[in-house]
Amino acid sequence: MELPWNSPGFVNVYFIEDNDGYVMIDCGVNGNEYQKLLETKMDSFGLSYENVKLLIGTHMHSDHIGLSSALRSNDIPFALYKNSVDFIDGYNDWSIRFKKLREFAKKEGAPKSFLNDLDQIETPTYAGKISKPDVLLEEGSIKNVNRNIEIIFTPGHDRTEISILDNPSKILFSGDHILPKITPFIPVEDARDDMLEKYTSSLNKVYNLEQKLIAPGHGNLIEKPYSRIEQMQLHHKKRSDKIVDLIGDSKFSGWEIVNLLFPRKLDELNLRLAFQETMAHLIYLENKGVIKHVLNSNKNYWQKVKLV
Ligand SMILES: [Zn+2]
């Protein structure tokens, strides 16, 4: 399915055949034109809404579930991982979503322009509005699905992210947890939130599954699942090592480290992603005992833990 932005320009939608209908994975963004596109594409496979017995969202991002409410109104039940109920308000109202991040960024020395940009974020229409899913998924098999499909909870890129293992084919539908070309962004909202630890644990969890092929949320099928997962593990290790090197024997605010790590001028969105990515690594390194977060009343900074 096409997306309203350039990279990645598409989201993958999958249909798994069960004995009484199809399980659909993800659906694209909200909007009449996107719904029409989906219908045309489904029609080209000989599928219509009546053939779909369940829509599963891999995680709560608009490119994966934006169109879900429109499909529910066509009698397709919608499933998300069970913890999704805690994040529905934040999905529907992005000002809630970025409030915590704003406070955090302020203490990490972010400039006014960055904080103002966060204040001005509005919920995009392509996200649609969602309400409590019809089915709240747990790990393991799915109620009312006969095929041996397994849900694996893989938080990190999103707090609600799941991967879906089709046991008969050993194809792993990975959402954005594992992608072929890029490493997914790691969201962080405050200093107590070790999302990178969650993400790397989820990578290890998936590495231990028997799988032949990964069907990701964006891009082409991944034919060498294990080596791709190893590459992604290595990416985060290298970035962590680089941050420790950059800090050296000095101390820096979180924002200064963002600028050291991403010296190129970034647009508003990429700057936010860079901030969250950097903070994810700093928090991860802090919890590993490599660096420490020194809290001041107005501005926090980071420094290496000195080994005595
Ligand atoms: Zn995505």
mmCIF file of C-alpha atoms and ligand atoms in Angstrom:
data_model
loop_
_atom_site.group_PDB
_atom_site.id
_atom_site.type_symbol
_atom_site.label_atom_id
_atom_site.label_comp_id
_atom_site.label_asym_id
_atom_site.label_seq_id
_atom_site.Cartn_x
_atom_site.Cartn_y
_atom_site.Cartn_z
ATOM 1 C CA MET A 1 0.000 0.000 0.000
ATOM 2 C CA GLU A 2 1.205 3.466 -0.915
ATOM 3 C CA LEU A 3 1.933 5.900 1.932
ATOM 4 C CA PRO A 4 1.522 9.686 1.938
ATOM 5 C CA TRP A 5 5.284 10.197 2.320
ATOM 6 C CA ASN A 6 8.440 9.125 0.508
ATOM 7 C CA SER A 7 10.494 6.900 2.670
ATOM 8 C CA PRO A 8 9.402 4.276 3.170
ATOM 9 C CA GLY A 9 6.883 4.917 0.410
ATOM 10 C CA PHE A 10 4.976 1.697 0.983
ATOM 11 C CA VAL A 11 3.688 -0.479 3.776
ATOM 12 C CA ASN A 12 3.253 -4.206 3.224
ATOM 13 C CA VAL A 13 -0.177 -5.743 3.737
ATOM 14 C CA TYR A 14 -0.321 -9.531 4.023
ATOM 15 C CA PHE A 15 -3.139 -12.061 3.798
ATOM 16 C CA ILE A 16 -2.761 -15.516 5.356
ATOM 17 C CA GLU A 17 -5.263 -18.122 4.267
ATOM 18 C CA ASP A 18 -7.189 -19.879 7.016
ATOM 19 C CA ASN A 19 -9.833 -22.546 6.309
ATOM 20 C CA ASP A 20 -12.714 -20.057 6.615
ATOM 21 C CA GLY A 21 -11.255 -16.756 5.485
ATOM 22 C CA TYR A 22 -8.091 -14.706 5.539
ATOM 23 C CA VAL A 23 -6.089 -13.183 8.345
ATOM 24 C CA MET A 24 -4.936 -9.767 7.192
ATOM 25 C CA ILE A 25 -1.805 -8.176 8.608
ATOM 26 C CA ASP A 26 -1.712 -4.342 8.654
ATOM 27 C CA CYS A 27 -3.741 -2.102 6.354
ATOM 28 C CA GLY A 28 -2.083 1.257 5.576
ATOM 29 C CA VAL A 29 -3.093 4.811 6.432
ATOM 30 C CA ASN A 30 -6.542 6.324 6.866
ATOM 31 C CA GLY A 31 -8.212 8.167 3.976
ATOM 32 C CA ASN A 32 -10.791 7.515 1.261
ATOM 33 C CA GLU A 33 -8.203 7.362 -1.500
ATOM 34 C CA TYR A 34 -6.184 4.777 0.451
ATOM 35 C CA GLN A 35 -9.277 2.709 1.133
ATOM 36 C CA LYS A 36 -10.099 2.734 -2.601
ATOM 37 C CA LEU A 37 -6.524 1.670 -3.383
ATOM 38 C CA LEU A 38 -6.741 -1.208 -0.919
ATOM 39 C CA GLU A 39 -10.041 -2.358 -2.394
ATOM 40 C CA THR A 40 -8.605 -2.302 -5.934
ATOM 41 C CA LYS A 41 -5.537 -4.239 -4.875
ATOM 42 C CA MET A 42 -7.575 -6.797 -2.920
ATOM 43 C CA ASP A 43 -9.868 -7.165 -5.919
ATOM 44 C CA SER A 44 -6.863 -7.995 -8.115
ATOM 45 C CA PHE A 45 -6.250 -11.027 -5.839
ATOM 46 C CA GLY A 46 -9.940 -11.937 -5.937
ATOM 47 C CA LEU A 47 -10.420 -10.779 -2.333
ATOM 48 C CA SER A 48 -13.122 -8.624 -0.823
ATOM 49 C CA TYR A 49 -13.896 -7.545 2.747
ATOM 50 C CA GLU A 50 -16.131 -10.608 3.303
ATOM 51 C CA ASN A 51 -13.102 -12.856 2.814
ATOM 52 C CA VAL A 52 -11.208 -11.256 5.703
ATOM 53 C CA LYS A 53 -11.954 -12.869 9.073
ATOM 54 C CA LEU A 54 -9.490 -10.828 11.134
ATOM 55 C CA LEU A 55 -7.266 -7.768 10.735
ATOM 56 C CA ILE A 56 -4.174 -7.808 12.938
ATOM 57 C CA GLY A 57 -2.191 -4.607 13.481
ATOM 58 C CA THR A 58 1.502 -5.338 14.140
ATOM 59 C CA HIS A 59 1.842 -2.095 16.102
ATOM 60 C CA MET A 60 0.136 1.230 16.721
ATOM 61 C CA HIS A 61 1.614 3.382 13.986
ATOM 62 C CA SER A 62 -0.576 5.129 11.449
ATOM 63 C CA ASP A 63 1.050 3.491 8.411
ATOM 64 C CA HIS A 64 0.059 0.078 9.800
ATOM 65 C CA ILE A 65 -3.356 0.655 11.366
ATOM 66 C CA GLY A 66 -4.605 4.052 10.142
ATOM 67 C CA LEU A 67 -7.278 2.475 7.970
ATOM 68 C CA SER A 68 -8.407 -0.022 10.626
ATOM 69 C CA SER A 69 -11.542 1.868 11.709
ATOM 70 C CA ALA A 70 -12.785 2.047 8.120
ATOM 71 C CA LEU A 71 -12.298 -1.722 7.801
ATOM 72 C CA ARG A 72 -14.061 -2.366 11.109
ATOM 73 C CA SER A 73 -17.051 -0.470 9.810
ATOM 74 C CA ASN A 74 -17.038 -3.082 7.005
ATOM 75 C CA ASP A 75 -17.396 -5.835 9.649
ATOM 76 C CA ILE A 76 -13.761 -6.862 9.802
ATOM 77 C CA PRO A 77 -12.780 -7.482 13.425
ATOM 78 C CA PHE A 78 -9.577 -5.765 14.483
ATOM 79 C CA ALA A 79 -6.860 -7.182 16.746
ATOM 80 C CA LEU A 80 -3.912 -5.593 18.524
ATOM 81 C CA TYR A 81 -1.678 -6.816 21.322
ATOM 82 C CA LYS A 82 -3.442 -6.591 24.688
ATOM 83 C CA ASN A 83 -1.423 -3.633 26.047
ATOM 84 C CA SER A 84 -2.690 -1.452 23.169
ATOM 85 C CA VAL A 85 -5.606 -0.266 25.330
ATOM 86 C CA ASP A 86 -3.134 1.860 27.328
ATOM 87 C CA PHE A 87 -2.028 3.768 24.238
ATOM 88 C CA ILE A 88 -5.277 4.526 22.412
ATOM 89 C CA ASP A 89 -5.573 8.089 23.770
ATOM 90 C CA GLY A 90 -1.997 8.870 22.710
ATOM 91 C CA TYR A 91 -2.648 7.397 19.265
ATOM 92 C CA ASN A 92 -5.721 9.572 18.771
ATOM 93 C CA ASP A 93 -4.236 12.761 20.181
ATOM 94 C CA TRP A 94 -0.595 13.447 19.413
ATOM 95 C CA SER A 95 -0.406 16.365 21.839
ATOM 96 C CA ILE A 96 -0.696 13.771 24.646
ATOM 97 C CA ARG A 97 1.964 11.712 22.944
ATOM 98 C CA PHE A 98 4.576 14.450 22.813
ATOM 99 C CA LYS A 99 3.962 16.133 26.179
ATOM 100 C CA LYS A 100 6.297 13.853 28.131
ATOM 101 C CA LEU A 101 8.926 14.042 25.420
ATOM 102 C CA ARG A 102 8.848 17.852 25.572
ATOM 103 C CA GLU A 103 9.562 17.901 29.325
ATOM 104 C CA PHE A 104 12.347 15.396 28.845
ATOM 105 C CA ALA A 105 13.924 17.303 25.927
ATOM 106 C CA LYS A 106 13.850 20.522 27.927
ATOM 107 C CA LYS A 107 15.925 18.997 30.728
ATOM 108 C CA GLU A 108 18.328 17.553 28.168
ATOM 109 C CA GLY A 109 19.143 21.039 26.899
ATOM 110 C CA ALA A 110 17.040 21.100 23.723
ATOM 111 C CA PRO A 111 16.635 24.584 22.189
ATOM 112 C CA LYS A 112 13.346 26.507 22.296
ATOM 113 C CA SER A 113 12.752 25.950 18.576
ATOM 114 C CA PHE A 114 12.731 22.172 19.127
ATOM 115 C CA LEU A 115 10.324 22.444 22.069
ATOM 116 C CA ASN A 116 8.057 24.765 20.096
ATOM 117 C CA ASP A 117 7.993 22.310 17.202
ATOM 118 C CA LEU A 118 6.887 19.593 19.633
ATOM 119 C CA ASP A 119 4.118 21.852 20.933
ATOM 120 C CA GLN A 120 2.806 22.381 17.439
ATOM 121 C CA ILE A 121 2.477 18.757 16.369
ATOM 122 C CA GLU A 122 -1.106 17.971 15.463
ATOM 123 C CA THR A 123 -2.666 14.579 14.952
ATOM 124 C CA PRO A 124 -2.513 13.877 11.211
ATOM 125 C CA THR A 125 -5.723 12.782 9.482
ATOM 126 C CA TYR A 126 -3.968 9.769 7.966
ATOM 127 C CA ALA A 127 -3.762 8.291 11.500
ATOM 128 C CA GLY A 128 -7.557 8.007 11.679
ATOM 129 C CA LYS A 129 -9.183 7.517 15.071
ATOM 130 C CA ILE A 130 -9.149 4.160 16.780
ATOM 131 C CA SER A 131 -11.071 2.659 19.672
ATOM 132 C CA LYS A 132 -10.590 -0.469 21.774
ATOM 133 C CA PRO A 133 -9.813 -3.405 19.429
ATOM 134 C CA ASP A 134 -12.332 -6.247 19.040
ATOM 135 C CA VAL A 135 -9.647 -8.783 19.902
ATOM 136 C CA LEU A 136 -6.837 -8.246 22.413
ATOM 137 C CA LEU A 137 -4.014 -10.599 21.467
ATOM 138 C CA GLU A 138 -1.792 -12.500 23.854
ATOM 139 C CA GLU A 139 1.373 -14.434 23.101
ATOM 140 C CA GLY A 140 0.773 -17.820 21.475
ATOM 141 C CA SER A 141 -2.090 -18.906 19.265
ATOM 142 C CA ILE A 142 -5.027 -16.694 18.225
ATOM 143 C CA LYS A 143 -8.597 -17.470 19.233
ATOM 144 C CA ASN A 144 -10.844 -18.338 16.255
ATOM 145 C CA VAL A 145 -7.869 -18.831 13.919
ATOM 146 C CA ASN A 146 -7.414 -22.490 12.984
ATOM 147 C CA ARG A 147 -4.081 -22.208 11.259
ATOM 148 C CA ASN A 148 -1.049 -22.562 13.494
ATOM 149 C CA ILE A 149 -0.128 -18.886 13.731
ATOM 150 C CA GLU A 150 1.761 -17.638 16.758
ATOM 151 C CA ILE A 151 1.879 -14.158 18.282
ATOM 152 C CA ILE A 152 5.237 -13.061 19.704
ATOM 153 C CA PHE A 153 5.416 -9.861 21.739
ATOM 154 C CA THR A 154 8.382 -7.826 20.430
ATOM 155 C CA PRO A 155 8.252 -4.325 21.977
ATOM 156 C CA GLY A 156 10.958 -1.751 21.236
ATOM 157 C CA HIS A 157 10.092 0.185 18.064
ATOM 158 C CA ASP A 158 6.631 0.502 19.560
ATOM 159 C CA ARG A 159 5.395 -0.545 22.988
ATOM 160 C CA THR A 160 2.677 -2.698 21.448
ATOM 161 C CA GLU A 161 4.655 -4.318 18.631
ATOM 162 C CA ILE A 162 4.139 -7.991 17.833
ATOM 163 C CA SER A 163 5.708 -10.359 15.351
ATOM 164 C CA ILE A 164 3.574 -13.112 13.870
ATOM 165 C CA LEU A 165 5.015 -16.544 13.101
ATOM 166 C CA ASP A 166 3.158 -18.660 10.576
ATOM 167 C CA ASN A 167 4.281 -22.090 11.740
ATOM 168 C CA PRO A 168 3.299 -24.134 8.652
ATOM 169 C CA SER A 169 5.510 -21.991 6.373
ATOM 170 C CA LYS A 170 7.960 -20.707 9.032
ATOM 171 C CA ILE A 171 7.452 -17.180 7.711
ATOM 172 C CA LEU A 172 7.839 -14.489 10.349
ATOM 173 C CA PHE A 173 5.742 -11.361 9.800
ATOM 174 C CA SER A 174 7.894 -8.851 11.621
ATOM 175 C CA GLY A 175 6.033 -5.531 11.327
ATOM 176 C CA ASP A 176 8.697 -2.847 11.802
ATOM 177 C CA HIS A 177 10.631 -4.855 14.384
ATOM 178 C CA ILE A 178 12.912 -6.215 11.675
ATOM 179 C CA LEU A 179 13.301 -4.346 8.396
ATOM 180 C CA PRO A 180 15.492 -5.169 5.401
ATOM 181 C CA LYS A 181 17.366 -1.897 4.884
ATOM 182 C CA ILE A 182 16.937 0.407 7.834
ATOM 183 C CA THR A 183 16.883 -0.118 11.582
ATOM 184 C CA PRO A 184 13.587 1.028 13.066
ATOM 185 C CA PHE A 185 13.582 4.108 15.193
ATOM 186 C CA ILE A 186 13.442 3.612 18.963
ATOM 187 C CA PRO A 187 10.980 5.954 20.677
ATOM 188 C CA VAL A 188 11.867 7.278 24.098
ATOM 189 C CA GLU A 189 9.731 9.607 26.152
ATOM 190 C CA ASP A 190 11.585 9.952 29.418
ATOM 191 C CA ALA A 191 14.762 8.979 31.203
ATOM 192 C CA ARG A 192 13.231 5.990 32.968
ATOM 193 C CA ASP A 193 12.237 4.381 29.739
ATOM 194 C CA ASP A 194 14.837 1.884 28.451
ATOM 195 C CA MET A 195 13.241 1.190 25.062
ATOM 196 C CA LEU A 196 16.514 0.092 23.478
ATOM 197 C CA GLU A 197 16.865 -2.655 26.084
ATOM 198 C CA LYS A 198 13.328 -3.759 25.204
ATOM 199 C CA TYR A 199 14.165 -3.613 21.510
ATOM 200 C CA THR A 200 17.407 -5.607 21.737
ATOM 201 C CA SER A 201 15.732 -8.216 23.973
ATOM 202 C CA SER A 202 13.010 -8.548 21.343
ATOM 203 C CA LEU A 203 15.671 -8.996 18.645
ATOM 204 C CA ASN A 204 17.211 -11.829 20.672
ATOM 205 C CA LYS A 205 13.779 -13.350 21.204
ATOM 206 C CA VAL A 206 13.081 -13.456 17.469
ATOM 207 C CA TYR A 207 16.607 -14.706 16.702
ATOM 208 C CA ASN A 208 15.788 -17.822 18.714
ATOM 209 C CA LEU A 209 12.719 -18.696 16.630
ATOM 210 C CA GLU A 210 12.868 -21.248 13.848
ATOM 211 C CA GLN A 211 12.138 -19.256 10.677
ATOM 212 C CA LYS A 212 12.830 -19.472 6.959
ATOM 213 C CA LEU A 213 11.850 -16.039 5.757
ATOM 214 C CA ILE A 214 10.967 -12.687 7.265
ATOM 215 C CA ALA A 215 8.069 -10.737 5.771
ATOM 216 C CA PRO A 216 8.669 -7.178 7.044
ATOM 217 C CA GLY A 217 6.300 -4.220 7.330
ATOM 218 C CA HIS A 218 8.229 -2.307 4.658
ATOM 219 C CA GLY A 219 10.460 -3.380 1.770
ATOM 220 C CA ASN A 220 11.313 -6.766 0.336
ATOM 221 C CA LEU A 221 11.193 -10.203 1.937
ATOM 222 C CA ILE A 222 14.270 -11.028 3.995
ATOM 223 C CA GLU A 223 15.695 -14.324 2.813
ATOM 224 C CA LYS A 224 18.463 -14.589 5.378
ATOM 225 C CA PRO A 225 16.622 -13.884 8.634
ATOM 226 C CA TYR A 226 19.415 -14.716 11.038
ATOM 227 C CA SER A 227 22.112 -12.661 9.347
ATOM 228 C CA ARG A 228 19.756 -9.670 9.093
ATOM 229 C CA ILE A 229 19.027 -9.867 12.831
ATOM 230 C CA GLU A 230 22.770 -10.072 13.540
ATOM 231 C CA GLN A 231 23.361 -6.948 11.414
ATOM 232 C CA MET A 232 20.712 -5.068 13.381
ATOM 233 C CA GLN A 233 22.223 -6.130 16.696
ATOM 234 C CA LEU A 234 25.626 -4.951 15.461
ATOM 235 C CA HIS A 235 24.232 -1.586 14.340
ATOM 236 C CA HIS A 236 23.083 -0.748 17.870
ATOM 237 C CA LYS A 237 26.306 -1.994 19.412
ATOM 238 C CA LYS A 238 28.391 0.190 17.060
ATOM 239 C CA ARG A 239 26.254 3.246 17.761
ATOM 240 C CA SER A 240 26.544 2.704 21.525
ATOM 241 C CA ASP A 241 30.335 2.364 21.219
ATOM 242 C CA LYS A 242 30.464 5.553 19.162
ATOM 243 C CA ILE A 243 28.538 7.487 21.818
ATOM 244 C CA VAL A 244 30.889 6.323 24.575
ATOM 245 C CA ASP A 245 33.830 7.477 22.396
ATOM 246 C CA LEU A 246 32.207 10.847 21.722
ATOM 247 C CA ILE A 247 31.637 11.472 25.423
ATOM 248 C CA GLY A 248 35.256 10.641 26.206
ATOM 249 C CA ASP A 249 36.307 12.214 29.481
ATOM 250 C CA SER A 250 33.996 15.192 29.112
ATOM 251 C CA LYS A 251 30.422 15.712 30.128
ATOM 252 C CA PHE A 252 27.686 16.737 27.742
ATOM 253 C CA SER A 253 24.004 17.478 27.800
ATOM 254 C CA GLY A 254 21.790 15.072 25.883
ATOM 255 C CA TRP A 255 21.251 17.726 23.236
ATOM 256 C CA GLU A 256 25.012 18.265 22.765
ATOM 257 C CA ILE A 257 25.400 14.532 22.186
ATOM 258 C CA VAL A 258 22.617 14.621 19.564
ATOM 259 C CA ASN A 259 24.617 17.290 17.709
ATOM 260 C CA LEU A 260 27.869 15.351 17.981
ATOM 261 C CA LEU A 261 26.245 12.174 16.722
ATOM 262 C CA PHE A 262 24.219 13.819 13.946
ATOM 263 C CA PRO A 263 26.301 16.802 12.789
ATOM 264 C CA ARG A 264 24.318 17.299 9.564
ATOM 265 C CA LYS A 265 21.473 19.812 9.629
ATOM 266 C CA LEU A 266 18.230 17.863 10.072
ATOM 267 C CA ASP A 267 14.632 18.826 9.370
ATOM 268 C CA GLU A 268 12.078 18.939 12.174
ATOM 269 C CA LEU A 269 11.006 15.296 11.950
ATOM 270 C CA ASN A 270 14.507 13.883 11.594
ATOM 271 C CA LEU A 271 15.766 16.017 14.443
ATOM 272 C CA ARG A 272 13.079 14.545 16.689
ATOM 273 C CA LEU A 273 14.001 11.031 15.582
ATOM 274 C CA ALA A 274 17.695 11.798 16.155
ATOM 275 C CA PHE A 275 16.957 13.089 19.651
ATOM 276 C CA GLN A 276 14.958 9.995 20.592
ATOM 277 C CA GLU A 277 17.498 7.623 19.034
ATOM 278 C CA THR A 278 20.366 9.286 20.931
ATOM 279 C CA MET A 279 18.465 9.295 24.213
ATOM 280 C CA ALA A 280 17.559 5.627 23.742
ATOM 281 C CA HIS A 281 21.262 4.792 23.557
ATOM 282 C CA LEU A 282 22.215 7.013 26.502
ATOM 283 C CA ILE A 283 19.579 5.423 28.752
ATOM 284 C CA TYR A 284 20.617 1.953 27.596
ATOM 285 C CA LEU A 285 24.291 2.682 28.356
ATOM 286 C CA GLU A 286 23.352 4.120 31.729
ATOM 287 C CA ASN A 287 21.467 0.972 32.692
ATOM 288 C CA LYS A 288 24.468 -1.090 31.599
ATOM 289 C CA GLY A 289 26.606 0.947 34.039
ATOM 290 C CA VAL A 290 28.811 2.478 31.321
ATOM 291 C CA ILE A 291 27.746 6.114 31.658
ATOM 292 C CA LYS A 292 25.795 8.096 34.207
ATOM 293 C CA HIS A 293 23.080 10.686 34.003
ATOM 294 C CA VAL A 294 23.889 13.597 36.280
ATOM 295 C CA LEU A 295 20.721 15.389 37.278
ATOM 296 C CA ASN A 296 20.803 19.118 37.843
ATOM 297 C CA SER A 297 17.904 21.352 38.733
ATOM 298 C CA ASN A 298 17.774 22.990 35.296
ATOM 299 C CA LYS A 299 19.900 20.904 32.934
ATOM 300 C CA ASN A 300 21.051 17.285 32.993
ATOM 301 C CA TYR A 301 24.269 15.925 31.553
ATOM 302 C CA TRP A 302 25.952 12.610 30.808
ATOM 303 C CA GLN A 303 29.447 11.345 31.584
ATOM 304 C CA LYS A 304 31.396 8.118 31.615
ATOM 305 C CA VAL A 305 31.421 6.096 34.797
ATOM 306 C CA LYS A 306 35.007 6.179 36.027
ATOM 307 C CA LEU A 307 36.400 2.772 36.760
ATOM 308 C CA VAL A 308 38.421 2.828 39.943
HETATM 309 ZN ZN ZN B 1 5.960 1.272 9.625
#
